[in-house]
Amino acid sequence: MKSRFLFFLVCFALLHLRAALPSEYQSLKSDAEKLFDEGSFAKANEIYRQITLTHLPSGEQRWVEFRRADTQWRSAASTENADTTKLDEARSDLEKQIRDLTREDQHDRVWAEVEESLGDFFWTRRNHQNWGEAWPHYQAALDWWAGQSDLNPARARYLAIVWRMAKPPQVQPYYSYGSWGNYVPLDILENALKISQTENDKAHAHYLIAMTIQNRGGGANQFARVPEEFEGAIQAGKTTDWYDDALYNYAEWMTGRGRVIPLENGSWRSEPDYPKALELFRRLVSEFKKGETRYWEQAQQQIKNITDPQLGVSVANIFLPDSEIQYQLNWRNVKHIELALYPVELNRDVQFPAEDENRKEWLQTIDLSGREKIKSWSYDPHPQPLSRPSDTLSPARSGGEEEGEIHTTSSKANYQPGNDTLHLDEKLKPGAYVLEAQGGGKSAREIVLVTDAALVLKASGKQALVYFCNALDSSPILKAKIKLWQSWWDDDRKWHWREYEKTADTNGIAVFQLEQHAGRNAELFASAISTNRQAFSDGQSYQTFQNFSGITADLALRWRLYAFTDRPAYRPKETAHWKFIARRYDDSIYTTPANQKIQFEITDPRGAKIKSETITLNSFGSAWGDLELTEKMPLGEYRVTFWDETHKYTIGNATLFRLEEYKLPEFKVTVQTPEENGRKKIFRLGDEVEA
């Protein structure tokens, strides 16, 4: 009897299953899922729309409803369309399907699929990478798959989500992991590494762990992991998809933070490892051909940066007479530096060419060949050792050194850049000097200016004003010789320079009329000299709004308008009060366009014209008006556009206000009176109460 009962129970279950999942539904679902896997979301959606939900079990009904919304947004997102109705509907449907499933025992496969779909909605659509919205949904889906006992599908889905979070589909070739802030938490990446079975997946997980630590920071233990993780990423070699990414970023890490060095006091510091970086860069360019990896040219440049000689000299200040002269040297792969100091006169020695294909820095135009040196000396800058912190290096000797003495430090050359701050062993007379450094086939120069004078340069589109004065009290220096250079880039694809020269007036001022070129911004360099007092300044002249040979610049660039309302938002049935103020740019200054006519047009959020007219500005260059807001007008942003009187040129536009249905926020006020012996204390009006 018992076995017969079990037989009937099994038969009943099979019959119920067949009734619940008719063959037609199973066939349609199979076809739709096949299309989904192929990326044919619109066709999959059509099939799921054909399915009648009435006779399906609740679980299958939820699946169909999920797939309808899921394939709808994926289909809509595959085409460029300004209408977001289908996207918004699908998102709303997906959110409704999980809104009330708050208990963990309600989280099933459909719930996890909905969460993943919402993550994809925010993350994988073209030009809509919203990591902040996507991450909570991905996190929920990952947690669910991590708890499943059927390991193979759970592993595949978990890894697929992780890889998609790290790199969404349809990204540009220049995309780098984390470009949109999408750093995957380390515990998830470590889980991915544990469950990965293929060499490609393992390399991918190692690479993402290294990059996450590198960009998110951490302590010594975390930073020490970075080289280890990169080593894991490159272990399988070129057979993995992430080999070139790992090689290049590993090499860059070694040129930056490098390795973690523990210190005796228990702290630590990081130290670049240039030989290791060089090995990795060379490995990349030898194992890949140009065009096979996006890093090839960058790696070649990095090799050049590490191995080529580099030399620089800089002077941070302009020095008053009798000051100590300091300068800074920086170098790499240079064993010996020769330095020399040349006196120059800026007005005479700065010589720009009339035209050139390349822009020249003013200091480089000074010809030092055959010029007499007032001082020369040497410096031997062996690279600083990698085995000790830079702040414990012995400073370079300065002062008291004999001319021609070579300063040395004993250290091992290891592509390590070095730098030092030095000073001259004697004071310089007032004047201008070029400090030149040469070594390793490189040269660098800097200006050393010893003066108590200053030069102020002010420029407009048509004029440049130069003021030569005492740097200590701003008093003018009279009758000084002032020189001005003007340069611009022309249509013939060359740089042009023009030279002007004047004597400062009794106010220490010289005004120059600049050469005019339609729409050309000019660079300026000015210098001045009076006996042994010199100074210089540079600047720019903007000529965008000028008229040249009958050519008129775009009128929109001549106008500046400021439009505003008495408040940013209105309700229907209210009146919007608005005003605007106008200015015109004429002859290098802004003027008030009094009594001029301007046309304007106000449009609603749909682009329909609400109001337009021609208005005359008052004597202050302003005008105002009102706009009645009816209940039939659409909610949203209302914009205003301005034209000149002829309606040929748009001279400005702006968002004027928003029309909204809103109410004031509700709030509750409570008053807590003190108690005395468990009873409320009573006060009379006017009594003082202690706080």
XYZ file of C-alpha atoms in Angstrom, residues 304 307-312 331-338 381 436-444:
25
model
C 65.191 55.998 -23.589
C 69.227 54.981 -20.245
C 69.789 58.362 -21.945
C 71.802 61.141 -20.288
C 69.651 63.888 -18.785
C 70.782 67.235 -17.449
C 68.970 70.255 -16.070
C 70.995 64.748 -13.793
C 70.800 61.144 -14.860
C 73.463 58.933 -16.445
C 75.904 61.853 -16.385
C 79.308 61.436 -14.731
C 80.742 64.906 -15.158
C 79.216 68.396 -15.508
C 80.991 71.541 -16.698
C 77.458 64.013 -9.817
C 75.090 76.942 -18.659
C 75.643 73.300 -17.691
C 77.119 70.675 -20.044
C 77.648 66.956 -19.544
C 76.933 63.584 -21.122
C 76.427 65.254 -24.486
C 73.601 67.380 -23.028
C 73.404 71.048 -22.174
C 71.019 73.198 -20.180
